[in-house]
PDB file of C-alpha atoms and ligand atoms in Angstrom:
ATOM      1  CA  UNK A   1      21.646  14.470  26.849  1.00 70.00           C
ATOM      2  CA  UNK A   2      23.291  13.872  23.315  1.00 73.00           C
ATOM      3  CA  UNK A   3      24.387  16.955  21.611  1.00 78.00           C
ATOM      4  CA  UNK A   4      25.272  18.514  17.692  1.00 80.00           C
ATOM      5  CA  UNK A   5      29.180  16.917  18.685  1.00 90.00           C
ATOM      6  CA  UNK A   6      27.607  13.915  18.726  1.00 92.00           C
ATOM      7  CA  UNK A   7      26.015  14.051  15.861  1.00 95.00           C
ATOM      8  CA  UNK A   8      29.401  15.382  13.888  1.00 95.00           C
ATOM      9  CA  UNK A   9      31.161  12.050  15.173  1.00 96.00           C
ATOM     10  CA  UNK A  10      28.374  10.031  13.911  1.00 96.00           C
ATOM     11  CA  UNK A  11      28.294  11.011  10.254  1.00 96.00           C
ATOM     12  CA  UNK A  12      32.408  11.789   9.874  1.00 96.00           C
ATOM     13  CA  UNK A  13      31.876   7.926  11.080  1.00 97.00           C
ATOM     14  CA  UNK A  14      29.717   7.337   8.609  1.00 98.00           C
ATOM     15  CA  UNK A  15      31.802   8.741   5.934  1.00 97.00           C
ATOM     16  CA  UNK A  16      34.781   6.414   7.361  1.00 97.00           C
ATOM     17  CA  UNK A  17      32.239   3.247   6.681  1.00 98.00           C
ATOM     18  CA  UNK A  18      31.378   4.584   3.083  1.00 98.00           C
ATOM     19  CA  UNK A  19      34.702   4.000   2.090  1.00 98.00           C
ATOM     20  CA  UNK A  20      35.393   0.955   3.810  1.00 98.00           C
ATOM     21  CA  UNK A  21      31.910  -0.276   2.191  1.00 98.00           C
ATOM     22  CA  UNK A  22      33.265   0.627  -1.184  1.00 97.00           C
ATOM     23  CA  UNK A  23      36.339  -0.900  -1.259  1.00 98.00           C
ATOM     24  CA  UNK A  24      34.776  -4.468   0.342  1.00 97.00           C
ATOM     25  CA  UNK A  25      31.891  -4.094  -3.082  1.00 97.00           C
ATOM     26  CA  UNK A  26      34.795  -3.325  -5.568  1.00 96.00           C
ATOM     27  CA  UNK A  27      35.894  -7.141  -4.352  1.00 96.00           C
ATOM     28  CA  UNK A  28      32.307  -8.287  -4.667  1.00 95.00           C
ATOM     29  CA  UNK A  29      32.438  -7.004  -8.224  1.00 95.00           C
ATOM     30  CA  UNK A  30      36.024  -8.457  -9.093  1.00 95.00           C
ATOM     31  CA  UNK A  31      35.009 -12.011  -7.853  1.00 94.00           C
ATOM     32  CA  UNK A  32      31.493 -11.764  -9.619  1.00 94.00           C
ATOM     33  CA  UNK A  33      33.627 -10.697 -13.073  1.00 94.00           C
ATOM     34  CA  UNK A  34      35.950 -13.235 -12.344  1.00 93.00           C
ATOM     35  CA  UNK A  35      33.472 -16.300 -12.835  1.00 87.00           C
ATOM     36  CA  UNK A  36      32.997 -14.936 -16.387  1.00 91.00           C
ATOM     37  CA  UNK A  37      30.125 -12.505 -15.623  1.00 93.00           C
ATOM     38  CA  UNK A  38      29.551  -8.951 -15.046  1.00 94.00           C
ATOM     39  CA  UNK A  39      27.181  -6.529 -12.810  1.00 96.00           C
ATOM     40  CA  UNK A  40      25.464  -4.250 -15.229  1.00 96.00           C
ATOM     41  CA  UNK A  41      25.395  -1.559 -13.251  1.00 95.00           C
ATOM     42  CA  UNK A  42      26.702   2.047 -15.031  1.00 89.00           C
ATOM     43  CA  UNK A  43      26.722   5.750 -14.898  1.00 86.00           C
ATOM     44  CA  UNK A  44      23.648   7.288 -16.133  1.00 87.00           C
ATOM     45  CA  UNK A  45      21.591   4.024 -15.280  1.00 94.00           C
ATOM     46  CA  UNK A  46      19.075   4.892 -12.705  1.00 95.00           C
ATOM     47  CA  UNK A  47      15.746   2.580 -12.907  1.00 93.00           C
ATOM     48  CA  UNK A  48      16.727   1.501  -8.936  1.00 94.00           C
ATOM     49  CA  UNK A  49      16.502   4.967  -8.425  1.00 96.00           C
ATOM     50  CA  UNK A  50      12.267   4.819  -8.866  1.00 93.00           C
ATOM     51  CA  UNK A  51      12.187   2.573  -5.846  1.00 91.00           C
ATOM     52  CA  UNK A  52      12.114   3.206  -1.683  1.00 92.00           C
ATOM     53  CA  UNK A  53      15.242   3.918  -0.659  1.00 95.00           C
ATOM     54  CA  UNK A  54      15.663   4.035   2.728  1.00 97.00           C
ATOM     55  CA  UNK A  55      18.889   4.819   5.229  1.00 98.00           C
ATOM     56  CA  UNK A  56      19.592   5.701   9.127  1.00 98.00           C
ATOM     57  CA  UNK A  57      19.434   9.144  10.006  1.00 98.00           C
ATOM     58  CA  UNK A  58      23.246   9.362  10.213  1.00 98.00           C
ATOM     59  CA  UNK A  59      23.044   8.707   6.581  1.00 98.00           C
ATOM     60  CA  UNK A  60      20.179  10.419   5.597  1.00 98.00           C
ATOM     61  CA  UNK A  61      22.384  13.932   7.676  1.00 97.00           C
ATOM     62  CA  UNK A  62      25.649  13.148   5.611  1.00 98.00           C
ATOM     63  CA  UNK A  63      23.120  14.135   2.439  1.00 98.00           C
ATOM     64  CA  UNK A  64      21.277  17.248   4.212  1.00 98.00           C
ATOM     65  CA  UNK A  65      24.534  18.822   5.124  1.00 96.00           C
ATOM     66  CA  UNK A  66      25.440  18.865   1.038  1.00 97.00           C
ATOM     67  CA  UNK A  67      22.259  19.697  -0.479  1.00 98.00           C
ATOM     68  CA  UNK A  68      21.889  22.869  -2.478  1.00 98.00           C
ATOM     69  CA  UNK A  69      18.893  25.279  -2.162  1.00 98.00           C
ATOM     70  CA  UNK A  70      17.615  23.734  -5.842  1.00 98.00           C
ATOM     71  CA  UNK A  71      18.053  20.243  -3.925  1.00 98.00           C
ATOM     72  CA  UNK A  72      16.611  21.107  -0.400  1.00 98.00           C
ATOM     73  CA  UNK A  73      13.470  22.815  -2.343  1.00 98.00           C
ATOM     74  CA  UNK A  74      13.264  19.222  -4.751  1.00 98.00           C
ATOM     75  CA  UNK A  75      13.251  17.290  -1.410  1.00 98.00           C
ATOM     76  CA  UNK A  76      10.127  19.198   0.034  1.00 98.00           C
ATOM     77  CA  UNK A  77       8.344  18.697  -3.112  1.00 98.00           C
ATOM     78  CA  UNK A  78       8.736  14.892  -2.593  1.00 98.00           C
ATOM     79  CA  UNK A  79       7.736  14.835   1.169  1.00 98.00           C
ATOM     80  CA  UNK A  80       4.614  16.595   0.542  1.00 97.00           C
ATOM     81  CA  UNK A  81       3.933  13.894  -2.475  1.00 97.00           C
ATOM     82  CA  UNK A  82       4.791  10.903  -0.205  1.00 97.00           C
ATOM     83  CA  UNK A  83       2.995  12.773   2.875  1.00 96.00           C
ATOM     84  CA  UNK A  84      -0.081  13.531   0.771  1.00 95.00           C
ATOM     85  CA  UNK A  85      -0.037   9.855  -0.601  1.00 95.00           C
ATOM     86  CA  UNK A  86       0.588   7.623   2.354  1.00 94.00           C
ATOM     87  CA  UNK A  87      -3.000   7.537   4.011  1.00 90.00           C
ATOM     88  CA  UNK A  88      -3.929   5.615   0.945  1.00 90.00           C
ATOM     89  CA  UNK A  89      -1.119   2.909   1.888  1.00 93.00           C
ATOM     90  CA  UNK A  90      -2.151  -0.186   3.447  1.00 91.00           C
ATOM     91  CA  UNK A  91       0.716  -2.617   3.526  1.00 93.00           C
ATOM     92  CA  UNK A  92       4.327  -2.789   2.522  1.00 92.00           C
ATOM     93  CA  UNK A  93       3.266  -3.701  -1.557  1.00 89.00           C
ATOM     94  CA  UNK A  94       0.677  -1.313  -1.539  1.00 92.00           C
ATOM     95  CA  UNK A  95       3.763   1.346  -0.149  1.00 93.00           C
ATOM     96  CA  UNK A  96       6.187   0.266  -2.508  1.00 90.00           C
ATOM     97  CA  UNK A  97       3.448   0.063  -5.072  1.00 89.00           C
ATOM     98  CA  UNK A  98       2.903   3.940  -4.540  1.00 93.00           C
ATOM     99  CA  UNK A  99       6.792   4.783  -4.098  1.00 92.00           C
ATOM    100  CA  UNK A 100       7.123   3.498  -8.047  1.00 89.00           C
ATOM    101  CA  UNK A 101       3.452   4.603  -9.601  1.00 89.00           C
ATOM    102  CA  UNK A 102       3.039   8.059  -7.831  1.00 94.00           C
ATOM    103  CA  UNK A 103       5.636   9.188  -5.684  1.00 96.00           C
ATOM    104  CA  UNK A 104       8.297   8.318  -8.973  1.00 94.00           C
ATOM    105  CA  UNK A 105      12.112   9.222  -8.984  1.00 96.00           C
ATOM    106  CA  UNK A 106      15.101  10.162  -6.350  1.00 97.00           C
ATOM    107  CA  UNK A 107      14.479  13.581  -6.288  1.00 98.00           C
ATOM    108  CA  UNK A 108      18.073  13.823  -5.604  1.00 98.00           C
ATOM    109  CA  UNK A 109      18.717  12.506  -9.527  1.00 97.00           C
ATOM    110  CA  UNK A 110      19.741  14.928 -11.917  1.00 96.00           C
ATOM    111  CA  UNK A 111      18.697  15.860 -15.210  1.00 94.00           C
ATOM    112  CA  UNK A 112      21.638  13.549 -17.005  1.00 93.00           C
ATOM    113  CA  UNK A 113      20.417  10.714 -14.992  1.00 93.00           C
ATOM    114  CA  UNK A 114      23.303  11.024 -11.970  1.00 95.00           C
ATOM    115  CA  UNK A 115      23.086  10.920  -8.829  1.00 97.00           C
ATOM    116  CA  UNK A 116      23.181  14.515  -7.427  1.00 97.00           C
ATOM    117  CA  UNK A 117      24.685  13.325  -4.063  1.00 98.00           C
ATOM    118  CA  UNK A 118      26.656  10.078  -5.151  1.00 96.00           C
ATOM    119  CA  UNK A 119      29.604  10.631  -2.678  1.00 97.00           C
ATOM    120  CA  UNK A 120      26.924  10.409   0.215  1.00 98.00           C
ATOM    121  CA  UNK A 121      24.481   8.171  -1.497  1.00 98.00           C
ATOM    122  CA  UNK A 122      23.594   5.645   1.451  1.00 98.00           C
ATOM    123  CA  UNK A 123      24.450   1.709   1.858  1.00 98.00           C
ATOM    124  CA  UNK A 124      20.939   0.415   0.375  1.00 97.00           C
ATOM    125  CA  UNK A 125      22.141   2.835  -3.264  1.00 97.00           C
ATOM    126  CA  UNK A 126      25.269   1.492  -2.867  1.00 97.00           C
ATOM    127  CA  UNK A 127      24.907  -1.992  -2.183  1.00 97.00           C
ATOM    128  CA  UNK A 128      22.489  -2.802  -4.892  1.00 97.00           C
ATOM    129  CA  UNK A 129      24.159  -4.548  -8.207  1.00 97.00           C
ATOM    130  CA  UNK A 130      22.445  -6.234 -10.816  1.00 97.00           C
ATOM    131  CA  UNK A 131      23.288  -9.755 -12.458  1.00 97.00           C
ATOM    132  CA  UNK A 132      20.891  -9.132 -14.811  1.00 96.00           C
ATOM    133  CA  UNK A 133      20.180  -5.830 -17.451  1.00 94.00           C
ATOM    134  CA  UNK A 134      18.664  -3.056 -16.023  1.00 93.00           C
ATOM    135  CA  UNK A 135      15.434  -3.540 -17.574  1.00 93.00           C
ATOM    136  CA  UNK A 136      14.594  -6.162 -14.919  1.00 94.00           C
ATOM    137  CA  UNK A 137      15.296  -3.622 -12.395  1.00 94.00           C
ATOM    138  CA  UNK A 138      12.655  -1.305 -14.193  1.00 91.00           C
ATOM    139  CA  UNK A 139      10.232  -3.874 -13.832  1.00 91.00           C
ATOM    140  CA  UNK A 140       7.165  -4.052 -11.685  1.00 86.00           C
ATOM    141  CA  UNK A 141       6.896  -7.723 -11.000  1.00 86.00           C
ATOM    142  CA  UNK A 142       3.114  -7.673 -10.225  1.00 84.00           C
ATOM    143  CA  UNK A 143       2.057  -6.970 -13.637  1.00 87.00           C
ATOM    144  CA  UNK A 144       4.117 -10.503 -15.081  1.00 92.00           C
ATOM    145  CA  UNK A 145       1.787 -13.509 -15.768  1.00 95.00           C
ATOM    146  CA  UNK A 146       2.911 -16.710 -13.590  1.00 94.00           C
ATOM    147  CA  UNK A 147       5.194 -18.446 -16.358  1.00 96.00           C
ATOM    148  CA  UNK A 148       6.817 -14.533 -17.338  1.00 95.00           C
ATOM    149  CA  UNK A 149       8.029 -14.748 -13.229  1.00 94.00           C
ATOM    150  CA  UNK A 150       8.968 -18.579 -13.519  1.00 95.00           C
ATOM    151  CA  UNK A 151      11.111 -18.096 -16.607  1.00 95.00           C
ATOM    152  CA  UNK A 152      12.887 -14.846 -14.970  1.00 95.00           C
ATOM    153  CA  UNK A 153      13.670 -16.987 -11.584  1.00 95.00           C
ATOM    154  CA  UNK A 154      14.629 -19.875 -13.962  1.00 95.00           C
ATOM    155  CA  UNK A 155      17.173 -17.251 -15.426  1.00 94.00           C
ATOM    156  CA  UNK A 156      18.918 -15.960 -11.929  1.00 95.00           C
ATOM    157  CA  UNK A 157      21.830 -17.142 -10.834  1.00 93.00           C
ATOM    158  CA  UNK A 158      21.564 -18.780  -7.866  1.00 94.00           C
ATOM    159  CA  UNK A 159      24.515 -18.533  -6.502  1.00 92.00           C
ATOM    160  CA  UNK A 160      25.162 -15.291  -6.827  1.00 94.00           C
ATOM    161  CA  UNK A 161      21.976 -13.002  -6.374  1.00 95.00           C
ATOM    162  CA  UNK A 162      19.273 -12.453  -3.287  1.00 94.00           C
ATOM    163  CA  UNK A 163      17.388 -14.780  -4.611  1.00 94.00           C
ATOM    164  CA  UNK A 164      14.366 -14.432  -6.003  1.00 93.00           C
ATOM    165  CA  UNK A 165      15.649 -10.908  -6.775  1.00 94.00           C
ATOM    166  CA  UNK A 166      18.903 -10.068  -9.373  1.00 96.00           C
ATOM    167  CA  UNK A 167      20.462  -8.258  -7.259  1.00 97.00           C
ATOM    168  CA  UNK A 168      24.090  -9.570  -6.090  1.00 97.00           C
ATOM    169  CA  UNK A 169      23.419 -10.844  -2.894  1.00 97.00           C
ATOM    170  CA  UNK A 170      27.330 -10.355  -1.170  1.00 96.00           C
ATOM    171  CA  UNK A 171      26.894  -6.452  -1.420  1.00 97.00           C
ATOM    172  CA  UNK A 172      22.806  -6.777  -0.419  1.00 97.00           C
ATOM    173  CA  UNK A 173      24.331  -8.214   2.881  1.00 97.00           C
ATOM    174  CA  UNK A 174      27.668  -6.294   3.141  1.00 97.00           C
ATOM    175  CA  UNK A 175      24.676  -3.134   2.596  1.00 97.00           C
ATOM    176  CA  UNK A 176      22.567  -4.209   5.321  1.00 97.00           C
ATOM    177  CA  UNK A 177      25.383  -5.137   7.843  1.00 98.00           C
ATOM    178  CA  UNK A 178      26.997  -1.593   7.711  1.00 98.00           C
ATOM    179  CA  UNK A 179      23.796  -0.094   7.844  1.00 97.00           C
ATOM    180  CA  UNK A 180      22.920  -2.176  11.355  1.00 97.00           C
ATOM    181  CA  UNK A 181      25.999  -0.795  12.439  1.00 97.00           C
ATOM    182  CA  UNK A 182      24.855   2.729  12.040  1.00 97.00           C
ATOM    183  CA  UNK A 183      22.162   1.632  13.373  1.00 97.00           C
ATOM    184  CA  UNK A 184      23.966   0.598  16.469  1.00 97.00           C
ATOM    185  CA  UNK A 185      25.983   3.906  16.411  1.00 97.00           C
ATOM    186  CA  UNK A 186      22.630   5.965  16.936  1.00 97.00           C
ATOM    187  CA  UNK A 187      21.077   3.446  19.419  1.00 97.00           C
ATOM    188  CA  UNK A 188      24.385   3.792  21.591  1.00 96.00           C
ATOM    189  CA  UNK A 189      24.277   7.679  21.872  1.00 95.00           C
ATOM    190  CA  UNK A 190      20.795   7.839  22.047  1.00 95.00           C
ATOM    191  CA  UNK A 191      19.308   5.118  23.292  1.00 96.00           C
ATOM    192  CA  UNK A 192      17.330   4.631  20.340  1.00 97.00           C
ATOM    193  CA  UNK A 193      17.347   4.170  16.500  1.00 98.00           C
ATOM    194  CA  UNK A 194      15.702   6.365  13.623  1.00 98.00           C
ATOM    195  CA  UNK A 195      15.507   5.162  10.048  1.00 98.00           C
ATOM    196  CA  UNK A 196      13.272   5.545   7.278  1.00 98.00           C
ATOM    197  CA  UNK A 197      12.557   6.455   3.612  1.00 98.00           C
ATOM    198  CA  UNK A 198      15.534   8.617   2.940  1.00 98.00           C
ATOM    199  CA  UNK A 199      14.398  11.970   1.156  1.00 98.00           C
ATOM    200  CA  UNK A 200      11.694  11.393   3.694  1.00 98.00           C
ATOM    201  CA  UNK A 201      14.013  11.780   6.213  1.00 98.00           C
ATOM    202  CA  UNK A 202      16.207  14.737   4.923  1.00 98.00           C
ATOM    203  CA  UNK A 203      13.298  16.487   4.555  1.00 98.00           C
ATOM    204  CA  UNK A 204      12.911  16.182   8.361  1.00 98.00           C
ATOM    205  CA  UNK A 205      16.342  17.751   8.619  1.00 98.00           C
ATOM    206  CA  UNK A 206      16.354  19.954   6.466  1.00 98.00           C
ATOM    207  CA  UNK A 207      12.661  21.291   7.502  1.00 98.00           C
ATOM    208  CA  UNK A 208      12.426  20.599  11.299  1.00 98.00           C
ATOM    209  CA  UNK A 209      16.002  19.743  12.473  1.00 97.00           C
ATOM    210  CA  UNK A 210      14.995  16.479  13.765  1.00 98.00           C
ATOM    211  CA  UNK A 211      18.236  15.819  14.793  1.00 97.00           C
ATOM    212  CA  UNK A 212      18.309  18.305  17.518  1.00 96.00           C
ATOM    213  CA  UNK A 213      15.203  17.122  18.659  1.00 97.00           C
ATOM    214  CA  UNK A 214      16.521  13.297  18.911  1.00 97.00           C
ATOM    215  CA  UNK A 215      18.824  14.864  21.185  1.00 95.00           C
ATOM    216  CA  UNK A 216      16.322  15.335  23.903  1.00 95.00           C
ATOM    217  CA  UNK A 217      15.574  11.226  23.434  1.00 95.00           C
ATOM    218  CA  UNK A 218      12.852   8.976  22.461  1.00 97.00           C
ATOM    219  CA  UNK A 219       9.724  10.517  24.355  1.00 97.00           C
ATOM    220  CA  UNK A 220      10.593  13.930  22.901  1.00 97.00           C
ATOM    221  CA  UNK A 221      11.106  13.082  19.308  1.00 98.00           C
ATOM    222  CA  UNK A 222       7.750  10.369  19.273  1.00 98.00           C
ATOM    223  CA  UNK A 223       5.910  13.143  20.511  1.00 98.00           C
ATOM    224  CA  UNK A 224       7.031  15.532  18.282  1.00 98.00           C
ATOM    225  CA  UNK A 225       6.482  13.314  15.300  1.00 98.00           C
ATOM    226  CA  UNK A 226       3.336  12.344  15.903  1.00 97.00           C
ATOM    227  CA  UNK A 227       2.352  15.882  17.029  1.00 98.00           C
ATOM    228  CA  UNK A 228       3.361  17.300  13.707  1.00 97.00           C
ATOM    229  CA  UNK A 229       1.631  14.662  11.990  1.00 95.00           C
ATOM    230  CA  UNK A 230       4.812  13.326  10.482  1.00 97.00           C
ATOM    231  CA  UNK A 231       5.220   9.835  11.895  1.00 96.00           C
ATOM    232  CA  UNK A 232       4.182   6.943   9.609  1.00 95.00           C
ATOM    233  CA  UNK A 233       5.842   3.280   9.625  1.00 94.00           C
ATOM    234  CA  UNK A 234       6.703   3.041   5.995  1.00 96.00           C
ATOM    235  CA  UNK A 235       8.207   6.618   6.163  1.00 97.00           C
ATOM    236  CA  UNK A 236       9.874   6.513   9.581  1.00 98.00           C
ATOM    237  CA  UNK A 237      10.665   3.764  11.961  1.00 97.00           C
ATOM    238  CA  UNK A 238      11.628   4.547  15.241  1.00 97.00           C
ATOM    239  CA  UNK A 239      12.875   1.721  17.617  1.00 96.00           C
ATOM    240  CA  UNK A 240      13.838   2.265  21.201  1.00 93.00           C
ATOM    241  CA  UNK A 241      16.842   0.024  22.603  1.00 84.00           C
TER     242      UNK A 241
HETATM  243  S1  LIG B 301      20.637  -1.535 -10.034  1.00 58.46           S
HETATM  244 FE1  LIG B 301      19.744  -1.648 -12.100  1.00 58.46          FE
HETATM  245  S2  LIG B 301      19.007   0.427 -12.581  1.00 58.46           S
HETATM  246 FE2  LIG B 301      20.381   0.570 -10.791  1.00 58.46          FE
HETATM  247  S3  LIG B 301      22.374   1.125 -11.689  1.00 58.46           S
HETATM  248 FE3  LIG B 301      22.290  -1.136 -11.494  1.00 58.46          FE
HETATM  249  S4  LIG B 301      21.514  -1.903 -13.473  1.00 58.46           S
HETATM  250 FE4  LIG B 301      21.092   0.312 -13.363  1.00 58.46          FE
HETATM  251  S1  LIG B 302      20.436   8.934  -3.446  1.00 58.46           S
HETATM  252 FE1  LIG B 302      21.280   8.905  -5.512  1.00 58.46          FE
HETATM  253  S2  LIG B 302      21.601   6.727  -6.020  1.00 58.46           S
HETATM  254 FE2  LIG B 302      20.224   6.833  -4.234  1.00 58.46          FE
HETATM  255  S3  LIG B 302      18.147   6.779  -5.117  1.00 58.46           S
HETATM  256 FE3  LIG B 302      18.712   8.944  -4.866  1.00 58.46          FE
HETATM  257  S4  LIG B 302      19.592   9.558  -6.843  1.00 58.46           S
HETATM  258 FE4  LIG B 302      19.554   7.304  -6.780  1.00 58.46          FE
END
């Protein structure tokens, strides 16, 4: 059975990849600057922060170990939103239609618009850049008329974003390769991979200590999720290797 030691491995593993991650996006940034443009990115810009941000568990425990009382009671606040939404959900849009309409901000930003946990922010807050200004990433692309979304695809650069999004697409994929790798990380101590909506998922620390229970395996912490009433797709996924 996997134990708390694991667990301490896993996120001061973590914490290695965070700065590894950083320095390999600085690069992204220099060789995006160098063809004459720039990510417009910043401190105190935080519209990405409205939209569903999800991590591994490792991640999501590298947060719930550094959260304050003020934090930990913000967090519960959200979960209860997002757990008193979701029946309404239907489908992915509909989900990420909620996350931005209802559910609203990180409630891990601060009042100044910072991130209150930016040293252990996870890879999907990290990796995301924009080519473009950040009212774009404000936008809710459902509401344009056909030739608004034509003209803003028109004015992406192709070679440099996730197309048809404006997001730099070499620290998208650098984001999702290092989080597959923490996914990997769980799956080889436990035999099985958690992930999921992140303050979703520290509330599941922070409230149940879901990481002990993972330590008993799959059966034990599927039973216990769904036995609590706490497991939903577009909050957690669960995959057994
Ligand atoms: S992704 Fe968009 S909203 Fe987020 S920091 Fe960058 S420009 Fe600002
Ligand atoms: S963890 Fe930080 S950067 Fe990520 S969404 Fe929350 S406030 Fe924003």
């Amino acid at each position: 059975m996997a134990n708390q030691n694991q667990w301490q491995i896993l996120r001061e593993e973590i914490r290695r990849q965070y700065e590894l991650f950083d320095s390999l996006t600085l690069r992204c940034i220099e060789e995006y600057s160098n063809s004459g443009k720039r990510i417009h990115c910043g401190k105190g810009c935080c519209e990405c922060c409205n939209l569903a941000v999800n991590s591994t568990y490792s991640e999501a425990l590298c947060v719930a170990e550094i959260l304050t009382e003020a934090q930990t009671a913000l967090i519960k606040a959200h979960a209860d939103k997002l757990l008193k939404h979701i029946a309404e959900v239907s489908d992915l849009k509909s989900y990420l239609g909620m996350q931005r309409k209802i559910i609203g901000f990180c409630p891990l930003l601060t009042d100044n618009r910072a991130c209150g946990v930016y040293g252990q922010r996870p890879f999907s807050c990290r990796s995301l850049l924009s080519t473009l200004d950040n009212a774009w990433c404000a936008t809710d692309f459902a509401l344009l008329s056909p030739a608004e979304k034509t003209a803003f695809m028109e004015s992406l650069d192709r070679q440099a974003v996730a197309f048809p999004m404006h997001y730099l697409a070499a620290s998208r994929d650098l984001g999702q390769q290092f989080e597959s790798r923490s996914a990997l990380a769980l799956a080889a101590t436990f035999g099985f991979t958690l992930s999921g909506n992140l303050p979703f998922l520290i509330y599941l620390e922070k409230e149940y200590g879901l990481g002990s229970i993972m330590c008993h395996g799959y059966s034990v912490t599927m039973d216990f999720l769904r036995q609590a009433g706490l497991f939903n797709p577009f909050l957690v996924t669960v995959e057994k290797i």
